[in-house]
Coordinates of C-alpha atoms in Angstrom, one line a residue:
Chain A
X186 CA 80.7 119.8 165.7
X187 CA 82.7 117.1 163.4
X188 CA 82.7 114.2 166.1
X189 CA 78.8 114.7 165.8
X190 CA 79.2 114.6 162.1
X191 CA 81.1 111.3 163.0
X192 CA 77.7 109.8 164.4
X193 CA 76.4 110.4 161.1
X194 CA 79.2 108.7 159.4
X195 CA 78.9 105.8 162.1
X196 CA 75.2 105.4 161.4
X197 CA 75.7 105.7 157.3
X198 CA 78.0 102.9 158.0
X199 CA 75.8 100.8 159.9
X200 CA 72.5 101.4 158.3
X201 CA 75.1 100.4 154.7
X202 CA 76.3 97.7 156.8
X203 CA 73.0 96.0 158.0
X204 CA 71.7 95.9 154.4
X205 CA 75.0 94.2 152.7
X206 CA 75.8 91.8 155.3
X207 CA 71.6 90.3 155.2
X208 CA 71.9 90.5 151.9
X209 CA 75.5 88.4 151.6
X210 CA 73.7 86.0 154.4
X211 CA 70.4 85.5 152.2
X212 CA 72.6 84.8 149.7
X213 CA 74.0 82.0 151.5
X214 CA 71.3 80.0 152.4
X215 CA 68.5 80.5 149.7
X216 CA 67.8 78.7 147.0
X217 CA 69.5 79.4 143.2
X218 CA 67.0 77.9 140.4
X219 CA 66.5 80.9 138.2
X220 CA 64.6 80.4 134.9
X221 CA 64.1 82.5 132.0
X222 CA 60.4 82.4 132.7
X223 CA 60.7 83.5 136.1
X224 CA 62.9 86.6 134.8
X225 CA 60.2 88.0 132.8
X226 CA 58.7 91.5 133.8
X227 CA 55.5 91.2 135.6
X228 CA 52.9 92.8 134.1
X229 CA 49.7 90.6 134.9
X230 CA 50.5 88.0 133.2
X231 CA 50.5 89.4 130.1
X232 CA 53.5 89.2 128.0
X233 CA 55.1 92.9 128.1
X234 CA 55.3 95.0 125.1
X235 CA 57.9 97.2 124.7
X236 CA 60.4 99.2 127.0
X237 CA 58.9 101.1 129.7
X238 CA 62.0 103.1 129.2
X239 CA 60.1 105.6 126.7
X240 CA 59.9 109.7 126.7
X241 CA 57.7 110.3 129.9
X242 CA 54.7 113.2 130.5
X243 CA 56.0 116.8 130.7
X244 CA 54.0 117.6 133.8
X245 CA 56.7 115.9 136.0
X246 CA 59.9 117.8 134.7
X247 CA 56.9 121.0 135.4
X248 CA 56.2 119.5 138.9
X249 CA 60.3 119.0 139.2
X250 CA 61.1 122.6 138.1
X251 CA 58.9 124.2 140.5
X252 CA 60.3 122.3 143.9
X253 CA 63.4 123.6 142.1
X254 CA 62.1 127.1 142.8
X255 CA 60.5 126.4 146.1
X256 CA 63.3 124.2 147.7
X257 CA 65.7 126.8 147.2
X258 CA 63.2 129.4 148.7
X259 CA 62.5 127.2 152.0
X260 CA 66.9 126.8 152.3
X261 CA 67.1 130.6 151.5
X262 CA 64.4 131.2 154.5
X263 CA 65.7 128.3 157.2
X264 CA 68.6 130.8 158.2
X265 CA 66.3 133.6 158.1
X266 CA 63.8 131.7 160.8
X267 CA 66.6 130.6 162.9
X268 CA 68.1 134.2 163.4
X269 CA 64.5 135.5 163.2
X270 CA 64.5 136.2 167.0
X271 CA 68.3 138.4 167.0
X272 CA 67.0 140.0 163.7
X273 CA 63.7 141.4 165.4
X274 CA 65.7 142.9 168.6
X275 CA 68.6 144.6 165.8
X276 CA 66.5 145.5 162.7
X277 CA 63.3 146.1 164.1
X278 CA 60.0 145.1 161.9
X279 CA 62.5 145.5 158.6
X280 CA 64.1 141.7 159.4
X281 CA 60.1 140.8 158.3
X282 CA 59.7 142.8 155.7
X283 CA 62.2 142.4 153.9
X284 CA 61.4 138.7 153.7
X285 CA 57.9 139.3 153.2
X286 CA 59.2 141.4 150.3
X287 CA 60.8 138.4 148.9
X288 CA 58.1 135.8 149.9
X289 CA 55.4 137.9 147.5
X290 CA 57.8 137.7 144.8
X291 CA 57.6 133.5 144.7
X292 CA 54.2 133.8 145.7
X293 CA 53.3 136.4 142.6
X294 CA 55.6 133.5 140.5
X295 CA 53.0 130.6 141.9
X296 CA 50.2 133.0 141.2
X297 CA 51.6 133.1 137.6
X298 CA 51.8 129.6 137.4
X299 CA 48.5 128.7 138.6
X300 CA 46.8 131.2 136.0
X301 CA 48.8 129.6 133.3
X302 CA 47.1 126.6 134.3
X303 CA 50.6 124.4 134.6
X304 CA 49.2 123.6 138.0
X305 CA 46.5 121.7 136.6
X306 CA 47.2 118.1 136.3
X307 CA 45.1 117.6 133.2
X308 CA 45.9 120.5 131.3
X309 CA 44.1 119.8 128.2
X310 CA 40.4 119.6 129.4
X311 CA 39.8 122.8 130.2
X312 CA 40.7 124.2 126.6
X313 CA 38.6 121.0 125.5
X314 CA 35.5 122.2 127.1
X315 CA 35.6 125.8 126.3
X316 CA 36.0 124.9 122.8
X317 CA 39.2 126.3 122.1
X318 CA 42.1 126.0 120.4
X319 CA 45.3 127.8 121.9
X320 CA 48.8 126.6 119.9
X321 CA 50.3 125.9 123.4
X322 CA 48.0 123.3 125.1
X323 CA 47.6 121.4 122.4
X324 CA 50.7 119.9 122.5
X325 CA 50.2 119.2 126.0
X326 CA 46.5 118.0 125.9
X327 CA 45.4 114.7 125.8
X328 CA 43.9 114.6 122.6
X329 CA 47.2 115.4 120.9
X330 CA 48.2 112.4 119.9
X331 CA 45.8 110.8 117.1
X332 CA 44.6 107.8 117.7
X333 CA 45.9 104.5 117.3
X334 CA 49.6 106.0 118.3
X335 CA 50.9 104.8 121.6
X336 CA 50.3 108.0 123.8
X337 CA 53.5 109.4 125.8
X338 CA 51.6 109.5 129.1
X339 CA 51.2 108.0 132.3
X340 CA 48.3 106.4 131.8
X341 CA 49.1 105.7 128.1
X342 CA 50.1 102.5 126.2
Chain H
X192 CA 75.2 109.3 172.3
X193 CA 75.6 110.9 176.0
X194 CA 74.2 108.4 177.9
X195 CA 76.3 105.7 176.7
X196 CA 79.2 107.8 176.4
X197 CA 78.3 108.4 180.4
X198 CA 77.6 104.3 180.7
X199 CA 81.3 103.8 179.3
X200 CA 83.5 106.3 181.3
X201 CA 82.3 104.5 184.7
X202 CA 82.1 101.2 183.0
X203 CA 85.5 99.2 184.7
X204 CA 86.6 97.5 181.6
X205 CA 86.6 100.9 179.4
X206 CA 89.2 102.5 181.8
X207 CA 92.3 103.5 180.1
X208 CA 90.9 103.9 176.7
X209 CA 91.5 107.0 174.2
X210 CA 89.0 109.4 174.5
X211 CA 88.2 109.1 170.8
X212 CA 88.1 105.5 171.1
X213 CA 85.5 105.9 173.7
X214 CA 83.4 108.3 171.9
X215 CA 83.9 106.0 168.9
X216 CA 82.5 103.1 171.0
X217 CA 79.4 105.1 172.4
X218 CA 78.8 106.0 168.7
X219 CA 78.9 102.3 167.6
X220 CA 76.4 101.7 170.6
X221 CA 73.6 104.2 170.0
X222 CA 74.0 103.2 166.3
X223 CA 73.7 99.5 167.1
X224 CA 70.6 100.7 169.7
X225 CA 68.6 102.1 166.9
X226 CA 69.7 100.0 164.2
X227 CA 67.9 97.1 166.3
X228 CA 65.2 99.4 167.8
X229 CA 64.1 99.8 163.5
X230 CA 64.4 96.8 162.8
X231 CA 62.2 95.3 165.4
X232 CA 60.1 98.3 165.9
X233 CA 59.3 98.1 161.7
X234 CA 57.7 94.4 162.7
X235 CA 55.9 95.5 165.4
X236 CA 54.6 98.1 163.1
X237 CA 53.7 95.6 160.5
X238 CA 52.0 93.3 163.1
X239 CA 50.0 96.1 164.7
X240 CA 49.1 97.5 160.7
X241 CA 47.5 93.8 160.1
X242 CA 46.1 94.2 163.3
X243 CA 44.4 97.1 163.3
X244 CA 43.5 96.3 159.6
X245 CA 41.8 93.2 161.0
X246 CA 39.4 94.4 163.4
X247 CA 38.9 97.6 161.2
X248 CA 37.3 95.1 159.0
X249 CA 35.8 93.1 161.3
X250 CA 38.4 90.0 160.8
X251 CA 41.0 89.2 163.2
X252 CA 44.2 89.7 161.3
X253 CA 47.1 86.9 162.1
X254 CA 46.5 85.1 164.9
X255 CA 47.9 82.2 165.0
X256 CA 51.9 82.4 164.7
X257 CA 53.4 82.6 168.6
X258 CA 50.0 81.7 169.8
X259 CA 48.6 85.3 170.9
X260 CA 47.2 86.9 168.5
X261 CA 49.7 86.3 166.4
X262 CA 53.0 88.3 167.5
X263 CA 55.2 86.8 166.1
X264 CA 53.8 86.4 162.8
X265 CA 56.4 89.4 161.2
X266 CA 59.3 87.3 162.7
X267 CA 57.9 84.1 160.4
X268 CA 57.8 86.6 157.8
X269 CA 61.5 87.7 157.8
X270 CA 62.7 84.5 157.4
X271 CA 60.5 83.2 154.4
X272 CA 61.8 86.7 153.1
X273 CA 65.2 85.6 154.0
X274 CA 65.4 82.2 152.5
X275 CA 63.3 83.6 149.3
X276 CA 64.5 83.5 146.2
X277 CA 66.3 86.3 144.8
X278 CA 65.0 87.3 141.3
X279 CA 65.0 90.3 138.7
X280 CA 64.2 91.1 135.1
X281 CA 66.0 89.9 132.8
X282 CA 66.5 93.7 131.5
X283 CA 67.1 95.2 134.3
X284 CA 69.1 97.7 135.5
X285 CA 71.6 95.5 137.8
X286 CA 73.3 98.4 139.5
X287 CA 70.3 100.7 140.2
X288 CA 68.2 97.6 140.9
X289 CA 70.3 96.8 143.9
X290 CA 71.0 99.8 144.9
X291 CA 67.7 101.0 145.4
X292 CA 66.9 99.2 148.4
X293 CA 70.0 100.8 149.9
X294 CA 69.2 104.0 149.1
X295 CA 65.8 103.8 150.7
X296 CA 66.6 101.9 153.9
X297 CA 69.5 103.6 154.5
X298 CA 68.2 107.2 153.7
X299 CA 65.5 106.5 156.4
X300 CA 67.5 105.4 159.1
X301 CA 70.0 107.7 158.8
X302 CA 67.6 110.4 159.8
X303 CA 67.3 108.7 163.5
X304 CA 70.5 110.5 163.9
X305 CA 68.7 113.7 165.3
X306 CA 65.8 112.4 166.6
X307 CA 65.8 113.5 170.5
X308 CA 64.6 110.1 172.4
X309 CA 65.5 112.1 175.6
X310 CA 68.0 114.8 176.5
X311 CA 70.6 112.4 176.8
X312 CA 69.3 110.1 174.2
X313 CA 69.5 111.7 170.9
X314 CA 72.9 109.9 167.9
X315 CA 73.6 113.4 167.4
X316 CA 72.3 116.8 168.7
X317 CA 73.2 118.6 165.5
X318 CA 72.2 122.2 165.2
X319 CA 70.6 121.8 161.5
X320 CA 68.8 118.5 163.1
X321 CA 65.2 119.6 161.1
X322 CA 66.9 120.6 157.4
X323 CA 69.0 117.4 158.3
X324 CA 66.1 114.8 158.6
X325 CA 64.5 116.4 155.4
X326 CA 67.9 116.1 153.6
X327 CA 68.0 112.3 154.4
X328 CA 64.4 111.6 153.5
X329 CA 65.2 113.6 149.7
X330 CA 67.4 110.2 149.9
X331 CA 64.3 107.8 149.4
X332 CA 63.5 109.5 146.2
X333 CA 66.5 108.8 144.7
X334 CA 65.8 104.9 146.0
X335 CA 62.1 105.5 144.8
X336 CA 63.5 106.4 141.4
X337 CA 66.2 103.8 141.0
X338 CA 63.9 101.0 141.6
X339 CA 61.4 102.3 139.6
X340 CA 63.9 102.8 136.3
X341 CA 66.0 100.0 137.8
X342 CA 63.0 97.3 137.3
X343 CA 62.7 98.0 133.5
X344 CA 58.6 97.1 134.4
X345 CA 55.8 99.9 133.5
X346 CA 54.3 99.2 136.9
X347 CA 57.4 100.0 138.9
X348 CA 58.2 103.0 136.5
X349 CA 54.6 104.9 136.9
X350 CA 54.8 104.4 140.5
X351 CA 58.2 105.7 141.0
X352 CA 57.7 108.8 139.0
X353 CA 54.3 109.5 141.1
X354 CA 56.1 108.9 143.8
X355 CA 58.8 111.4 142.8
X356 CA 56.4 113.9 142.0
X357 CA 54.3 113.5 145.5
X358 CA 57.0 113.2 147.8
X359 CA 59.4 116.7 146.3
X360 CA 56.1 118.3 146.1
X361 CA 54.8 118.1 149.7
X362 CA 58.3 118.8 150.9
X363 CA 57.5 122.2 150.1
X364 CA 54.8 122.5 152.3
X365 CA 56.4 120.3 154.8
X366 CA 59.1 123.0 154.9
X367 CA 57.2 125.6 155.3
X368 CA 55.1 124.4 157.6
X369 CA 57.4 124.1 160.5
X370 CA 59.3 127.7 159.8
X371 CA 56.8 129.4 162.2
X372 CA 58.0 126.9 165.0
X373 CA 61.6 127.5 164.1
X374 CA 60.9 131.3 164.1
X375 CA 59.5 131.1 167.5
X376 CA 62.3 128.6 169.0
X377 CA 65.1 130.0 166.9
X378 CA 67.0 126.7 166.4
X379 CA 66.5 123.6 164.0
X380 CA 68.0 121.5 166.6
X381 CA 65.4 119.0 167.3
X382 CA 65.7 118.6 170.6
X383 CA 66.2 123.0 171.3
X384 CA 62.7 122.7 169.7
X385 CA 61.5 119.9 172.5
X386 CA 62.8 121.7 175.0
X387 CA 61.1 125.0 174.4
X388 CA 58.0 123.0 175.3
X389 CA 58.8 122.1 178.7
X390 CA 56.6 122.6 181.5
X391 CA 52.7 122.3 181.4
X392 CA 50.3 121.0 178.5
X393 CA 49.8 124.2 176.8
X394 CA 53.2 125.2 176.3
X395 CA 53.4 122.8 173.5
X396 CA 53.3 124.4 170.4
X397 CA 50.6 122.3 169.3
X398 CA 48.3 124.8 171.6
X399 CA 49.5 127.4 169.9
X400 CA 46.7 128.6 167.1
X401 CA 48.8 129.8 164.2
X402 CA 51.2 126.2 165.3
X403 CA 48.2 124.2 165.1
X404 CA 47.8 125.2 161.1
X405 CA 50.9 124.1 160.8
X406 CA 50.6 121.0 162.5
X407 CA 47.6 120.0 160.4
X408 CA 49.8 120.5 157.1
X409 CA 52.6 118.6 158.4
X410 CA 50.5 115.8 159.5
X411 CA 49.0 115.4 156.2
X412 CA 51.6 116.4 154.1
X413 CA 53.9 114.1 156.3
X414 CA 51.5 111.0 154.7
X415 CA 52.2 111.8 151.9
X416 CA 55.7 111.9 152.4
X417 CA 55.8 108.6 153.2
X418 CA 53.6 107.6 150.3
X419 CA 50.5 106.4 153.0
X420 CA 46.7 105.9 152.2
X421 CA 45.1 108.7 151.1
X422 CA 48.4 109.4 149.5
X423 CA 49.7 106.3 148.3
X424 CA 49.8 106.7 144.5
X425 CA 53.1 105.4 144.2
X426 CA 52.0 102.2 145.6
X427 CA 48.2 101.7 144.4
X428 CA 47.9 98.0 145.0
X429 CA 45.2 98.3 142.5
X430 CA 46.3 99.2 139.3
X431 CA 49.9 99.6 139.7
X432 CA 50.7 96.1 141.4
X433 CA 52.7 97.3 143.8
X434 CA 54.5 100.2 142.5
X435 CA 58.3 100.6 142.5
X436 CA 59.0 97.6 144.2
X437 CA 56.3 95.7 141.9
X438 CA 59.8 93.3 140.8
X439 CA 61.7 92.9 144.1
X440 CA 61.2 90.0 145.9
X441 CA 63.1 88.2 149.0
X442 CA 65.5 90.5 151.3
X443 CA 65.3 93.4 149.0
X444 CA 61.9 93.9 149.3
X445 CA 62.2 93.8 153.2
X446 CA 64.1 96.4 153.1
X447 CA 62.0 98.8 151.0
X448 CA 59.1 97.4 153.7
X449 CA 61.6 98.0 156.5
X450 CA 62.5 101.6 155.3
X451 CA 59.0 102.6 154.4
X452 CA 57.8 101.8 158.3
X453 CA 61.1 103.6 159.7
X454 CA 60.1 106.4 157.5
X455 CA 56.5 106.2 159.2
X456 CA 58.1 106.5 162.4
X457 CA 60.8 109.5 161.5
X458 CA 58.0 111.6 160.2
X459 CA 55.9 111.0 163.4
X460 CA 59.1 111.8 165.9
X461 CA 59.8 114.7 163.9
X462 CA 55.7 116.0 164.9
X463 CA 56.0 115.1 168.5
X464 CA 59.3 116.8 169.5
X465 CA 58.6 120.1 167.1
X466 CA 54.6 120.1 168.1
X467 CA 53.8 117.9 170.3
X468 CA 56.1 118.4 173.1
X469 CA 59.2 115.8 172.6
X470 CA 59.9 114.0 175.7
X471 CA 57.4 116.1 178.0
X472 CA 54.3 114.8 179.1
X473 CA 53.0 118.1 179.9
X474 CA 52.5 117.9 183.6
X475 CA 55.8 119.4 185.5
X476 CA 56.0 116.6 188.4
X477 CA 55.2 113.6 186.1
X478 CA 58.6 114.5 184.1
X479 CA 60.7 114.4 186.8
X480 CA 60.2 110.2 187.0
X481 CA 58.9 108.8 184.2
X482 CA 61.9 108.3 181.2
X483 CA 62.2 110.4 178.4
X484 CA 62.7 107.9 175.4
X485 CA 59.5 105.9 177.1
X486 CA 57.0 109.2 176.6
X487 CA 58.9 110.2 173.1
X488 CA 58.7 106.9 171.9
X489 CA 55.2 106.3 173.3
X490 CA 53.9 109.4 171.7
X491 CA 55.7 108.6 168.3
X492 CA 53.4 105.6 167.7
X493 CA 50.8 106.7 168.5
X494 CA 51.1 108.5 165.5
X495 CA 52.4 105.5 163.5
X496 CA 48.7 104.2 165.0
X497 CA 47.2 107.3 163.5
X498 CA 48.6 106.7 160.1
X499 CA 47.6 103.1 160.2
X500 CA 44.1 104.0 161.6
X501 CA 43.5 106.7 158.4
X502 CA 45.0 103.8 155.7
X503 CA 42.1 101.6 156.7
X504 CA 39.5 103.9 157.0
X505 CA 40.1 106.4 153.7
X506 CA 40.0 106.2 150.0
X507 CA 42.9 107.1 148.1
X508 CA 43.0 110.7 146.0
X509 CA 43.3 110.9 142.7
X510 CA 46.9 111.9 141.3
X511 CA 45.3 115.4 140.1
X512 CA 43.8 115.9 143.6
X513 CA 47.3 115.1 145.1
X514 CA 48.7 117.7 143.1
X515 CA 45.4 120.0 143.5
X516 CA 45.6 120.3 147.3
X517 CA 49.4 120.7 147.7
X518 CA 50.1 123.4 145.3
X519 CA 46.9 125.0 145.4
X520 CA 46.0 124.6 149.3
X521 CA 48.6 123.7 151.4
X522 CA 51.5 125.8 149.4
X523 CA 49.5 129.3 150.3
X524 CA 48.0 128.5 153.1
X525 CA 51.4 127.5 155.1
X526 CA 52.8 130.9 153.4
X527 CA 49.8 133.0 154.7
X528 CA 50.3 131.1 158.4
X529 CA 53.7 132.0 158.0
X530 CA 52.9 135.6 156.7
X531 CA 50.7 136.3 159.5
X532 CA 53.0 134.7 162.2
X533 CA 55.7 136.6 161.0
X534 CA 53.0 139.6 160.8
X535 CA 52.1 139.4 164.3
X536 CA 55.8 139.3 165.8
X537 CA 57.1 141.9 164.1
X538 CA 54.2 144.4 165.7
X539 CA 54.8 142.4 169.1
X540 CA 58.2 141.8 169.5

């Protein structure tokens, strides 16, 4: 088990290897004429305003936190489906169920979720369109921010 | 690892060595093997992908560099890449800029470690092989995300937070999609899971209804692991430039290129030897002659063809449709497969 754990060290070393040393040899032989112009951030030409390093849209960190949950569900179940076959022949129908058990609890959890409408990419529009006004999606919509403010979203600024 | 470790102990000038020298050695060589297996196989990939994008639109793609059709047009391109000028924002993050690249090459070539080329021809036969190979590729993210805050550029910084968000949310379904398999096999060793599909056509698994579900979510959530067309909102030549690596020029671009067409490739091995019947070419008496690496790696591009075929030919989703079809299609319908798979085995046996 640890000398195939060795490969991996062998091949981290390599693959770490092969980028450094083409790097170090591009080094060598390209050219060195750097300009302040040629240093600028590319942004179509224009001249770029501001950091891009600003407070960025919720609905990753929501996308993030739910892998969260879901990752550690899929590592909690990979044992479980490797020892599926044993469990079946010791435990019977119960080595199922009880996962089952567990799978509806995530799955009530995504069913929550989705009704809360965090699924939704656009979370705003659908309050917009029915007309209503609920405390919590406001701050999230994208009509939050008044206008002529430099909007906190991805396709903002 | 075997085969060369096999190659050495009758090789004459190896005689006499340690044992752990020689397994050290046979290490070094299957490393060295694939190391320069990526890195030419990438520019065959990125000939064929101009290829195939040529005649898919009626134009003949590069044709004149080594004289047919242009083969050796990727080689001309690694050296103007090589003697390019290295430059970066004046703002930039130094250390996360460089490391980027690292991260994303490395994190995709370290998953050819458990890829099974053959019985014998497999860097490490390690018994967590699948959870391994998606461990690496969480790797790329971190690249992904390092370039992208690295490059101090909006571009870069949009793409690399799509990209974020696509790739850790269709690992989920990616990761659910092959538990049936795994239930069925009991093993995540990639090559215990080739093996189970020995023998004639329709033992793959791919012939296996409740299997074939989950070989449709893993194919397409597998494109969007790897940030390709329909999927490629990370990259969206369009609007975004060119993404997270919108500021990276010279040898540090090559290598996000390099790792993104390795990726292509681990994605597609993983598919063929846990559906599509690894190194088996599903008649009994053709196996016993024809080399395994030659059918694995034959089947493995054609996959990488696949994905090239479907970047040419489809429109790219919207990001709210990326996230639409993941959670809200692929999430339950890979836990219903695996519901009723796990369903139908406990009332069978």
């Amino acid at each position: 088990m640890l000398i195939q754990f060795a490969t991996v060290f062998v091949f981290l070393c390599l693959g770490l290897g092969f980028v450094v040393v083409s790097q170090v040899i591009s080094h060598l032989i390209r050219p060195h004429n750097l300009h302040p112009a040629k240093q600028t951030v590319y942004e179509c030409g224009e001249d770029a305003e501001g950091s891009p390093w600003i407070q960025f849209n919720v609905r990753f960190y929501l996308i993030a936190l739910f892998f969260i949950v879901f990752d550690v569900e899929i590592i909690f179940m990979l044992p479980w489906a490797v020892a599926f076959n044993d469990m079946l022949k010791t435990l019977g129908a119960f080595a199922f169920w009880e996962m089952a058990f567990f799978i509806t609890i995530l799955a009530l959890g995504l069913a929550y979720v989705w009704s809360k409408g965090d699924l939704e990419w656009v979370k705003g529009l659908q309050s917009r369109d029915l007309r209503e006004v609920r405390p919590l999606s406001v701050l999230t919509s994208k009509d939050a921010a008044p206008h002529g403010r430099v909007k906190v979203s991805e396709h903002g600024g | 690892m075997e085969a060369f470790q096999q190659m050495l102990s009758q090789a004459g000038w190896a005689q006499g060595m340690q044992p752990w020298a020689l397994s050290g050695l046979a290490m070094l060589f299957a490393g060295g093997t694939i190391l320069g297996g990526v890195a030419v196989g990438a520019m065959f990939f990125i000939w064929t992908e101009r290829k195939v994008a040529g005649y898919i639109q009626s134009r003949y793609g590069p044709m004149y560099v080594g004289h047919f059709h242009g083969v050796l047009q990727s080689i001309a391109d690694g050296v103007k890449l090589l003697l390019k000028e290295d430059i970066w924002p004046t703002d930039a993050d130094k250390f996360l800029f460089r490391i980027a690249p690292l991260l994303v090459f490395t994190g995709a070539f370290l998953s050819f470690v458990v890829l099974p080329f053959g019985p014998d021809f497999v860097g490490a036969s390690l018994d967590i092989g699948l959870f391994y190979a998606f461990a690496t590729s969480s790797l790329v993210v971190m690249g992904v995300i390092a370039a992208g805050w690295g490059s101090n550029n909006k571009w870069s910084l949009y793409g690399a937070m799509r990209g974020a968000a696509q790739v850790i949310s269709y690992e989920i379904p990616l990761g659910l999609a092959v538990l049936p398999v795994v239930m069925s096999v009991g093993s995540l060793n990639l090559g215990t899971l080739a093996e189970a599909q020995r023998g004639w056509l329709w033992s793959w698994h791919l012939f296996n209804p409740i299997f074939f579900v989950s070989f449709v979510i893993y194919l397409i959530s597998s494109l969007a692991e790897v940030n390709r067309v329909p999927f490629d909102l990370p990259e969206t030549e369009s609007e975004l430039v060119s993404g997270y690596h919108t500021e990276y020029t010279g040898m540090k671009f090559a290598f996000f290129f390099l790792g993104e067409y390795a990726d292509m490739f681990v994605v597609s091995a993983i598919a063929v030897s846990v559906f599509l019947g690894g190194w088996y070419t599903g008649i009994p008496a053709v196996d016993a002659f024809v080399p395994a690496p030659l059918v694995f790696i034959l089947k493995s591009v054609f996959l990488v063809f696949v994905q090239i075929w479907l970047r040419w030919t489809l429109p790219r989703l919207r990001v709210d449709q990326l996230m639409y079809v993941c959670w809200k299609v692929f999430i339950p319908l890979s836990l219903a497969n695996l519901f009723i798979y796990g369903l139908i085995r406990s009332m069978v046996g």
